[in-house]
Amino acid sequence: MSYRAPKGTYDVYPGGREPHERPELWAFVEERARDQFRRYNYSEVRTPIFEETQLFARSAGEASDIVVKKEMFSFTDQGGRDLALRPEGTPGAIRAYIEHGLYKQAQPLKLFYVGPMFRQERQQKGRYRQHTQIGVEVLGSTDPLVDVEVISLLYAIHQAAGVEDEMIYLNNLGDLETRRLYVPELRAFLRRHRDELDPDSVARLETNPLRTFDSKAENTQALLAEAPTIGDFLSPEAAAHLEAVKGGLEALDIPYEVDERLVRGLDYYTLTVFEAKSGALGAQDTVGAGGRYNGLVAELGGPDLAGIGFGSGVERILLAAASHEASSSLGVFFVTLAPEARTLAMRLASALRAEGVACDLDYAGRSAKGQFRQADRSGAAYAAVIGEDELARGVCTLREMSSGEEKAVPAAAKDLLRAVAG
Ligand code: ATP
Ligand code: MG
């Protein structure tokens, strides 16, 4: 009997081959992201990884991939409740915002999350059934400078993580008035070309024809080159919002382009939508994406407050990041050459760990040579050798691994600490 990880999932383990299988790279990206969240003054929100199916369906909308392509992992619990593993972070965060009355706090409320998302889709490079998103939701403000902050934070996280060759694509899907004018025009155009559309786009003709722009079918995309674009229909308010966001991105020197054909996979977006793409990725080149959702909080039963957010896939960040050289942080590897030395090594390691120095020792009964090799392989800065001779003199022989230089240091935590710190 042998078991394998479920289809579309992967493990993160020491020595993992792909960047997203390597634990030290996960720690690196998460630390960089949390550091940016601190600098931008965002607070963490943690919500369950499962919620009522209806919350996700209502939020994503009936024309979304999540609903149309049945991407949700849903199930019925023993109490007969319809639940689903979360396909994205926004619905849970907004549910919590409403449930706990967070709109009574000072607004806008700036939230971030890091966690796994689940979608039943065809596995490809950069596309998994469980993936992890780093995301934010900023609730309670319509200020276009909030859009600028959110986009600049997405960009800052990617830059801090080493994402290469990045460009932000920006569009404005308009407000209700814009859609009222534009959607019938687009639908009329698509109906005239119904025969040339892929089946998903036909299915969305009546529900949300805007989503047709997100189609991956070549015929549909070729046809869309002739379609009316939303830019010509923007209301004065929506056009002013777009100009303000562009102005802000220019002021911050964020590389961006307006793409009037950018829509996004979820129905709830209004006004600003954006995607961050990297030239370092193949077919799945979107590293992160998001947009404004001014009607969604009310739609989910809360007050009529605005919101904007993004989600960025950690797997794709790692695939698009240039430098995967994560250095070891091990300070001291203890090499013990006599059975009695092991207890002393353990005690010294414990004292150094308490002071913040990472330490390790041999538990495999290796020879002296084997222990030195292990010290080297582990990337330790120092090897601290304790044998019969050192025990008799009350010292360790401290070897700096990079230079090979050795000196005797009293076998006491404070002396060792001074030697390895200085
Ligand atoms: P796509 O067009 O690639 O299907 P999407 O519109 O479904 O993307 P979002 O829902 O906006 O993507 O998710 C935000 C980010 O999460 C994406 O930009 C990507 O980095 C990541 N992501 C989404 N789905 C997956 C997946 N199945 N596997 C890995 N990462 C994913
Ligand atoms: Mg998708």
Short mmCIF file of C-alpha atoms and ligand atoms in Angstrom, two decimals:
data_model
loop_
_atom_site.label_atom_id
_atom_site.label_comp_id
_atom_site.label_asym_id
_atom_site.label_seq_id
_atom_site.Cartn_x
_atom_site.Cartn_y
_atom_site.Cartn_z
CA MET A 1 0.00 0.00 0.00
CA SER A 2 1.47 3.38 -0.86
CA TYR A 3 -0.06 6.81 -0.72
CA ARG A 4 0.47 9.86 -2.89
CA ALA A 5 -0.53 13.49 -2.33
CA PRO A 6 -3.94 14.23 -3.90
CA LYS A 7 -4.01 15.36 -7.52
CA GLY A 8 -3.22 19.04 -7.94
CA THR A 9 -1.46 19.38 -4.58
CA TYR A 10 2.21 19.38 -3.61
CA ASP A 11 4.37 19.08 -0.52
CA VAL A 12 6.84 21.57 0.91
CA TYR A 13 9.83 19.68 2.33
CA PRO A 14 13.55 20.04 2.98
CA GLY A 15 15.34 19.78 -0.35
CA GLY A 16 12.16 20.30 -2.40
CA ARG A 17 12.91 20.57 -6.12
CA GLU A 18 10.57 23.32 -7.32
CA PRO A 19 10.81 26.74 -5.67
CA HIS A 20 7.32 26.36 -4.16
CA GLU A 21 8.34 23.01 -2.62
CA ARG A 22 11.14 24.59 -0.57
CA PRO A 23 10.34 25.54 3.04
CA GLU A 24 13.03 28.21 3.33
CA LEU A 25 11.56 30.06 0.32
CA TRP A 26 8.07 30.01 1.84
CA ALA A 27 9.46 31.51 5.04
CA PHE A 28 11.32 34.10 2.98
CA VAL A 29 8.25 35.25 1.01
CA GLU A 30 5.95 35.28 4.03
CA GLU A 31 8.45 37.29 6.07
CA ARG A 32 8.91 39.80 3.27
CA ALA A 33 5.14 40.15 2.86
CA ARG A 34 4.51 40.56 6.61
CA ASP A 35 7.24 43.18 6.74
CA GLN A 36 5.45 45.15 4.00
CA PHE A 37 2.11 44.78 5.78
CA ARG A 38 3.69 46.29 8.89
CA ARG A 39 5.13 49.18 6.90
CA TYR A 40 1.77 49.88 5.25
CA ASN A 41 -0.13 49.51 8.56
CA TYR A 42 -2.34 46.50 7.72
CA SER A 43 -3.78 44.15 10.36
CA GLU A 44 -4.19 40.41 9.95
CA VAL A 45 -7.56 38.70 9.57
CA ARG A 46 -7.78 34.90 9.91
CA THR A 47 -10.97 33.17 8.90
CA PRO A 48 -11.91 29.48 8.59
CA ILE A 49 -10.85 27.61 5.49
CA PHE A 50 -14.46 26.51 5.03
CA GLU A 51 -17.65 28.56 5.02
CA GLU A 52 -21.20 28.24 3.75
CA THR A 53 -21.07 27.45 0.03
CA GLN A 54 -23.61 30.18 -0.56
CA LEU A 55 -21.24 32.88 0.76
CA PHE A 56 -18.67 32.00 -1.91
CA ALA A 57 -21.21 31.52 -4.70
CA ARG A 58 -23.00 34.79 -3.92
CA SER A 59 -19.76 36.68 -3.72
CA ALA A 60 -18.03 35.32 -6.84
CA GLY A 61 -21.23 35.60 -8.86
CA GLU A 62 -23.06 33.30 -11.23
CA ALA A 63 -20.81 34.16 -14.19
CA SER A 64 -17.52 33.51 -12.35
CA ASP A 65 -15.20 30.58 -13.11
CA ILE A 66 -15.75 29.45 -9.55
CA VAL A 67 -19.45 28.89 -10.26
CA VAL A 68 -19.57 28.29 -14.04
CA LYS A 69 -16.65 25.85 -14.00
CA LYS A 70 -17.70 24.31 -10.70
CA GLU A 71 -14.31 24.98 -9.16
CA MET A 72 -15.50 24.79 -5.56
CA PHE A 73 -14.71 21.85 -3.30
CA SER A 74 -18.09 21.66 -1.60
CA PHE A 75 -19.56 19.10 0.76
CA THR A 76 -22.44 18.51 3.14
CA ASP A 77 -21.56 18.13 6.82
CA GLN A 78 -23.26 15.77 9.28
CA GLY A 79 -25.74 18.51 10.16
CA GLY A 80 -26.77 18.77 6.50
CA ARG A 81 -25.08 22.16 6.00
CA ASP A 82 -23.71 23.04 2.56
CA LEU A 83 -20.10 24.00 3.09
CA ALA A 84 -17.12 24.59 0.81
CA LEU A 85 -13.37 24.98 1.12
CA ARG A 86 -12.63 28.61 0.39
CA PRO A 87 -11.72 29.32 -3.24
CA GLU A 88 -10.58 32.86 -2.39
CA GLY A 89 -9.99 35.10 0.62
CA THR A 90 -12.38 38.01 0.08
CA PRO A 91 -15.76 36.49 1.09
CA GLY A 92 -14.56 35.23 4.49
CA ALA A 93 -12.85 38.54 5.29
CA ILE A 94 -15.99 40.50 4.43
CA ARG A 95 -18.20 38.06 6.33
CA ALA A 96 -16.02 38.64 9.41
CA TYR A 97 -16.07 42.42 8.83
CA ILE A 98 -19.88 42.36 8.86
CA GLU A 99 -20.32 39.73 11.60
CA HIS A 100 -18.06 41.54 14.08
CA GLY A 101 -19.25 45.05 13.18
CA LEU A 102 -15.75 46.07 12.12
CA TYR A 103 -17.29 48.91 10.08
CA LYS A 104 -17.78 50.69 13.43
CA GLN A 105 -14.01 50.96 13.81
CA ALA A 106 -12.06 53.80 12.16
CA GLN A 107 -12.31 53.39 8.38
CA PRO A 108 -10.82 52.43 6.09
CA LEU A 109 -10.00 49.15 7.78
CA LYS A 110 -6.87 47.66 6.23
CA LEU A 111 -6.74 43.87 6.47
CA PHE A 112 -4.33 41.24 5.18
CA TYR A 113 -4.34 37.45 5.12
CA VAL A 114 -2.03 34.61 4.12
CA GLY A 115 -3.50 31.16 3.63
CA PRO A 116 -4.50 28.24 1.43
CA MET A 117 -7.25 28.46 -1.21
CA PHE A 118 -8.92 25.51 -2.93
CA ARG A 119 -10.13 25.22 -6.49
CA GLN A 120 -10.98 22.16 -8.42
CA GLU A 121 -9.19 22.94 -11.66
CA ARG A 122 -6.97 21.26 -14.19
CA GLN A 123 -3.43 21.07 -12.90
CA GLN A 124 -0.76 22.92 -14.91
CA LYS A 125 2.46 24.69 -14.06
CA GLY A 126 1.47 27.48 -11.67
CA ARG A 127 -2.06 26.12 -11.22
CA TYR A 128 -2.93 23.81 -8.34
CA ARG A 129 -6.00 22.57 -6.49
CA GLN A 130 -4.62 23.91 -3.24
CA HIS A 131 -2.62 27.13 -3.59
CA THR A 132 -1.71 29.87 -1.14
CA GLN A 133 -2.65 33.49 -1.47
CA ILE A 134 -1.23 36.57 0.17
CA GLY A 135 -4.00 39.13 0.02
CA VAL A 136 -5.48 42.34 1.38
CA GLU A 137 -8.92 43.91 1.71
CA VAL A 138 -9.31 47.62 2.41
CA LEU A 139 -12.86 48.33 3.51
CA GLY A 140 -14.86 51.50 3.98
CA SER A 141 -13.33 53.99 1.54
CA THR A 142 -13.95 55.01 -2.07
CA ASP A 143 -10.82 57.19 -2.23
CA PRO A 144 -8.87 56.40 -5.45
CA LEU A 145 -5.66 56.86 -3.46
CA VAL A 146 -6.63 53.69 -1.59
CA ASP A 147 -6.54 51.92 -4.97
CA VAL A 148 -3.07 53.37 -5.51
CA GLU A 149 -1.92 52.18 -2.08
CA VAL A 150 -3.27 48.66 -2.66
CA ILE A 151 -1.59 48.37 -6.06
CA SER A 152 1.68 49.78 -4.71
CA LEU A 153 1.58 47.29 -1.82
CA LEU A 154 1.08 44.39 -4.25
CA TYR A 155 4.04 45.68 -6.25
CA ALA A 156 6.17 46.23 -3.12
CA ILE A 157 5.58 42.66 -1.91
CA HIS A 158 6.52 41.26 -5.31
CA GLN A 159 9.64 43.40 -5.48
CA ALA A 160 10.68 42.44 -1.94
CA ALA A 161 10.26 38.78 -2.91
CA GLY A 162 12.37 39.25 -6.05
CA VAL A 163 9.69 38.97 -8.78
CA GLU A 164 11.28 39.77 -12.13
CA ASP A 165 10.10 41.73 -15.14
CA GLU A 166 6.81 42.88 -13.62
CA MET A 167 4.12 45.07 -15.15
CA ILE A 168 0.79 46.20 -13.69
CA TYR A 169 -2.21 46.17 -16.04
CA LEU A 170 -5.01 48.50 -15.06
CA ASN A 171 -8.60 48.97 -16.18
CA ASN A 172 -11.79 50.56 -14.96
CA LEU A 173 -15.00 48.54 -15.30
CA GLY A 174 -17.13 51.56 -14.50
CA ASP A 175 -19.89 52.06 -12.01
CA LEU A 176 -23.51 50.98 -12.41
CA GLU A 177 -24.26 53.79 -14.87
CA THR A 178 -21.31 52.79 -17.07
CA ARG A 179 -22.43 49.17 -17.10
CA ARG A 180 -26.04 50.16 -17.86
CA LEU A 181 -24.82 51.83 -21.05
CA TYR A 182 -22.02 49.47 -22.05
CA VAL A 183 -23.25 45.96 -21.29
CA PRO A 184 -26.22 46.03 -23.76
CA GLU A 185 -23.86 47.23 -26.52
CA LEU A 186 -21.38 44.46 -25.80
CA ARG A 187 -24.13 41.83 -25.52
CA ALA A 188 -25.62 42.92 -28.85
CA PHE A 189 -22.21 42.61 -30.49
CA LEU A 190 -21.60 39.15 -28.99
CA ARG A 191 -25.08 37.93 -29.96
CA ARG A 192 -24.36 38.84 -33.58
CA HIS A 193 -21.28 36.58 -33.35
CA ARG A 194 -22.76 33.87 -31.16
CA ASP A 195 -21.62 31.07 -33.50
CA GLU A 196 -17.97 32.06 -33.13
CA LEU A 197 -17.98 32.06 -29.31
CA ASP A 198 -16.75 29.27 -27.05
CA PRO A 199 -19.44 27.54 -24.95
CA ASP A 200 -18.48 29.26 -21.66
CA SER A 201 -18.80 32.66 -23.29
CA VAL A 202 -22.19 31.72 -24.69
CA ALA A 203 -23.24 30.68 -21.19
CA ARG A 204 -22.22 34.09 -19.87
CA LEU A 205 -23.93 36.11 -22.62
CA GLU A 206 -27.00 36.78 -20.54
CA THR A 207 -25.44 36.77 -17.04
CA ASN A 208 -22.22 38.76 -17.43
CA PRO A 209 -20.95 39.30 -20.98
CA LEU A 210 -18.02 41.35 -19.59
CA ARG A 211 -16.45 38.08 -18.51
CA THR A 212 -16.10 37.10 -22.17
CA PHE A 213 -12.88 39.16 -22.22
CA ASP A 214 -11.41 36.67 -19.75
CA SER A 215 -11.99 33.76 -22.13
CA LYS A 216 -8.91 31.73 -22.98
CA ALA A 217 -10.42 30.58 -26.32
CA GLU A 218 -8.49 31.92 -29.30
CA ASN A 219 -11.54 32.41 -31.56
CA THR A 220 -13.32 34.38 -28.89
CA GLN A 221 -10.27 36.56 -28.28
CA ALA A 222 -9.87 37.26 -32.02
CA LEU A 223 -13.50 38.30 -32.20
CA LEU A 224 -13.16 40.59 -29.20
CA ALA A 225 -10.60 42.73 -31.04
CA GLU A 226 -13.62 44.21 -32.86
CA ALA A 227 -15.85 44.55 -29.80
CA PRO A 228 -16.81 47.89 -28.24
CA THR A 229 -14.56 48.67 -25.26
CA ILE A 230 -15.64 50.04 -21.91
CA GLY A 231 -13.35 53.08 -21.97
CA ASP A 232 -15.73 54.83 -24.40
CA PHE A 233 -18.64 54.41 -22.00
CA LEU A 234 -17.16 55.49 -18.66
CA SER A 235 -19.29 57.94 -16.66
CA PRO A 236 -17.54 61.21 -15.69
CA GLU A 237 -17.13 59.86 -12.13
CA ALA A 238 -15.61 56.56 -13.28
CA ALA A 239 -13.30 58.36 -15.74
CA ALA A 240 -12.16 60.73 -12.96
CA HIS A 241 -11.49 57.73 -10.68
CA LEU A 242 -9.34 56.11 -13.37
CA GLU A 243 -7.39 59.35 -13.92
CA ALA A 244 -6.75 59.70 -10.18
CA VAL A 245 -5.44 56.11 -9.95
CA LYS A 246 -3.19 56.63 -12.99
CA GLY A 247 -1.86 59.87 -11.50
CA GLY A 248 -1.07 58.13 -8.21
CA LEU A 249 0.74 55.23 -9.90
CA GLU A 250 2.78 57.70 -11.92
CA ALA A 251 3.69 59.65 -8.76
CA LEU A 252 4.96 56.40 -7.22
CA ASP A 253 6.83 55.31 -10.36
CA ILE A 254 4.96 52.03 -10.59
CA PRO A 255 5.22 50.55 -14.10
CA TYR A 256 1.68 50.16 -15.44
CA GLU A 257 -0.35 50.07 -18.62
CA VAL A 258 -4.05 50.59 -19.14
CA ASP A 259 -5.63 47.49 -20.73
CA GLU A 260 -9.25 48.13 -21.69
CA ARG A 261 -9.84 44.42 -22.21
CA LEU A 262 -8.87 43.43 -18.68
CA VAL A 263 -11.85 42.05 -16.75
CA ARG A 264 -10.96 39.44 -14.04
CA GLY A 265 -12.43 36.15 -12.96
CA LEU A 266 -14.96 37.35 -10.39
CA ASP A 267 -18.24 39.16 -11.01
CA TYR A 268 -18.08 41.54 -8.08
CA TYR A 269 -15.57 44.08 -9.38
CA THR A 270 -16.51 47.73 -9.94
CA LEU A 271 -14.29 50.60 -11.15
CA THR A 272 -10.62 49.66 -10.67
CA VAL A 273 -9.35 46.21 -11.68
CA PHE A 274 -5.70 45.27 -12.01
CA GLU A 275 -3.32 42.41 -12.65
CA ALA A 276 0.40 42.09 -11.97
CA LYS A 277 2.14 40.00 -14.64
CA SER A 278 5.69 38.78 -14.84
CA GLY A 279 7.67 38.12 -18.00
CA ALA A 280 9.46 35.37 -16.06
CA LEU A 281 6.34 33.16 -16.08
CA GLY A 282 4.92 31.05 -18.89
CA ALA A 283 1.24 30.61 -19.67
CA GLN A 284 0.07 31.39 -16.11
CA ASP A 285 1.76 34.79 -16.04
CA THR A 286 -0.50 36.58 -13.56
CA VAL A 287 1.32 36.81 -10.23
CA GLY A 288 -1.44 38.67 -8.44
CA ALA A 289 -4.66 40.50 -9.19
CA GLY A 290 -7.52 42.38 -7.65
CA GLY A 291 -9.98 45.20 -7.85
CA ARG A 292 -12.61 47.35 -6.24
CA TYR A 293 -15.93 45.83 -5.15
CA ASN A 294 -18.18 48.68 -4.06
CA GLY A 295 -21.44 46.71 -3.94
CA LEU A 296 -20.20 43.50 -2.35
CA VAL A 297 -20.39 44.33 1.37
CA ALA A 298 -24.07 45.26 0.99
CA GLU A 299 -24.67 42.21 -1.23
CA LEU A 300 -23.39 39.99 1.59
CA GLY A 301 -25.71 41.61 4.14
CA GLY A 302 -23.58 44.47 5.48
CA PRO A 303 -23.84 48.25 5.20
CA ASP A 304 -23.32 49.84 1.79
CA LEU A 305 -19.57 50.36 2.15
CA ALA A 306 -16.88 50.23 -0.49
CA GLY A 307 -13.92 47.86 -0.64
CA ILE A 308 -10.88 46.92 -2.67
CA GLY A 309 -8.40 44.07 -2.45
CA PHE A 310 -5.90 41.81 -4.16
CA GLY A 311 -4.80 38.21 -3.97
CA SER A 312 -1.39 37.00 -5.04
CA GLY A 313 -0.34 33.36 -5.37
CA VAL A 314 2.78 32.47 -3.39
CA GLU A 315 3.60 29.62 -5.81
CA ARG A 316 3.62 32.05 -8.73
CA ILE A 317 5.60 34.64 -6.75
CA LEU A 318 8.25 31.98 -6.18
CA LEU A 319 8.21 30.88 -9.81
CA ALA A 320 8.65 34.50 -10.93
CA ALA A 321 11.34 35.40 -8.38
CA ALA A 322 14.90 35.64 -9.57
CA SER A 323 17.13 34.67 -6.71
CA HIS A 324 16.43 31.44 -4.93
CA GLU A 325 19.58 31.55 -2.84
CA ALA A 326 18.28 31.38 0.69
CA SER A 327 21.21 31.17 3.09
CA SER A 328 21.27 28.97 6.17
CA SER A 329 20.85 30.70 9.50
CA LEU A 330 22.49 27.93 11.55
CA GLY A 331 25.03 29.50 13.91
CA VAL A 332 26.81 26.58 15.61
CA PHE A 333 27.02 22.85 14.93
CA PHE A 334 28.46 20.95 17.91
CA VAL A 335 30.90 18.18 17.01
CA THR A 336 31.19 15.74 19.92
CA LEU A 337 34.13 13.33 20.05
CA ALA A 338 33.43 11.62 23.40
CA PRO A 339 30.19 10.23 24.84
CA GLU A 340 30.40 12.58 27.88
CA ALA A 341 30.71 15.56 25.54
CA ARG A 342 27.16 15.12 24.30
CA THR A 343 25.45 16.33 27.48
CA LEU A 344 27.70 19.38 27.62
CA ALA A 345 27.02 20.11 23.93
CA MET A 346 23.28 19.80 24.53
CA ARG A 347 23.49 22.19 27.49
CA LEU A 348 25.53 24.77 25.56
CA ALA A 349 23.24 24.50 22.54
CA SER A 350 20.23 25.04 24.76
CA ALA A 351 21.80 28.15 26.35
CA LEU A 352 22.77 29.60 22.96
CA ARG A 353 19.30 28.90 21.54
CA ALA A 354 17.83 30.82 24.49
CA GLU A 355 19.96 33.76 23.34
CA GLY A 356 18.66 33.47 19.77
CA VAL A 357 21.54 31.57 18.14
CA ALA A 358 20.45 28.60 16.01
CA CYS A 359 22.36 25.44 17.00
CA ASP A 360 22.37 21.76 16.17
CA LEU A 361 24.31 18.61 17.05
CA ASP A 362 24.76 15.06 15.85
CA TYR A 363 22.07 12.50 16.66
CA ALA A 364 23.20 9.90 14.15
CA GLY A 365 26.29 8.56 15.91
CA ARG A 366 28.56 9.90 13.14
CA SER A 367 32.35 9.67 13.18
CA ALA A 368 34.36 12.86 13.70
CA LYS A 369 34.72 13.17 9.93
CA GLY A 370 31.01 12.57 9.41
CA GLN A 371 30.11 15.24 11.95
CA PHE A 372 32.38 17.81 10.28
CA ARG A 373 30.82 16.98 6.94
CA GLN A 374 27.36 17.42 8.47
CA ALA A 375 28.41 20.77 10.00
CA ASP A 376 29.50 21.87 6.53
CA ARG A 377 26.36 20.59 4.78
CA SER A 378 24.09 22.27 7.29
CA GLY A 379 25.60 25.66 6.43
CA ALA A 380 26.59 26.39 10.04
CA ALA A 381 28.80 29.45 10.56
CA TYR A 382 30.82 27.64 13.27
CA ALA A 383 31.61 24.11 14.40
CA ALA A 384 32.20 23.79 18.15
CA VAL A 385 34.34 20.71 18.81
CA ILE A 386 34.28 18.97 22.20
CA GLY A 387 36.51 15.87 22.68
CA GLU A 388 38.44 14.27 25.56
CA ASP A 389 41.08 16.98 25.41
CA GLU A 390 38.55 19.85 25.43
CA LEU A 391 36.62 18.23 28.30
CA ALA A 392 39.80 18.02 30.36
CA ARG A 393 40.61 21.71 29.69
CA GLY A 394 37.02 22.98 30.03
CA VAL A 395 36.95 24.49 26.52
CA CYS A 396 35.53 23.94 23.03
CA THR A 397 37.54 24.32 19.86
CA LEU A 398 35.55 26.80 17.81
CA ARG A 399 36.13 26.57 14.08
CA GLU A 400 34.92 29.29 11.75
CA MET A 401 33.64 27.24 8.80
CA SER A 402 34.33 29.85 6.10
CA SER A 403 38.00 30.45 6.99
CA GLY A 404 38.87 27.23 8.83
CA GLU A 405 40.36 29.32 11.65
CA GLU A 406 40.24 27.67 15.07
CA LYS A 407 40.53 28.93 18.63
CA ALA A 408 39.83 27.56 22.11
CA VAL A 409 36.87 29.17 23.87
CA PRO A 410 35.83 28.40 27.51
CA ALA A 411 32.94 25.92 27.45
CA ALA A 412 30.45 28.42 28.88
CA ALA A 413 27.45 29.97 27.14
CA LYS A 414 28.51 33.59 27.61
CA ASP A 415 32.02 33.00 26.20
CA LEU A 416 30.70 31.07 23.21
CA LEU A 417 28.06 33.69 22.61
CA ARG A 418 30.69 36.45 22.59
CA ALA A 419 32.88 34.44 20.21
CA VAL A 420 30.16 33.66 17.66
CA ALA A 421 28.55 37.12 17.82
CA GLY A 422 31.72 39.11 17.46
P1 ATP B 1 -6.57 32.65 -13.56
O1 ATP B 1 -7.02 33.58 -14.64
O2 ATP B 1 -5.10 32.32 -13.61
O3 ATP B 1 -7.46 31.46 -13.37
P2 ATP B 1 -7.96 33.85 -11.39
O4 ATP B 1 -8.68 34.96 -12.03
O5 ATP B 1 -8.70 32.61 -11.07
O6 ATP B 1 -6.65 33.50 -12.21
P3 ATP B 1 -7.73 35.14 -8.83
O7 ATP B 1 -8.96 34.51 -8.36
O8 ATP B 1 -7.71 36.59 -9.07
O9 ATP B 1 -7.17 34.39 -10.11
O10 ATP B 1 -6.54 34.73 -7.83
C1 ATP B 1 -5.48 35.62 -7.48
C2 ATP B 1 -4.14 34.97 -7.69
O11 ATP B 1 -4.10 33.69 -7.07
C3 ATP B 1 -3.75 34.68 -9.12
O12 ATP B 1 -3.20 35.81 -9.71
C4 ATP B 1 -2.72 33.60 -8.96
O13 ATP B 1 -1.46 34.12 -8.56
C5 ATP B 1 -3.27 32.81 -7.81
N1 ATP B 1 -4.05 31.65 -8.24
C6 ATP B 1 -5.36 31.58 -8.59
N2 ATP B 1 -5.73 30.32 -8.87
C7 ATP B 1 -4.63 29.56 -8.70
C8 ATP B 1 -4.34 28.17 -8.82
N3 ATP B 1 -5.29 27.29 -9.16
N4 ATP B 1 -3.08 27.74 -8.55
C9 ATP B 1 -2.09 28.60 -8.19
N5 ATP B 1 -2.30 29.92 -8.05
C10 ATP B 1 -3.54 30.40 -8.30
MG MG B 2 -9.03 30.84 -12.20
#
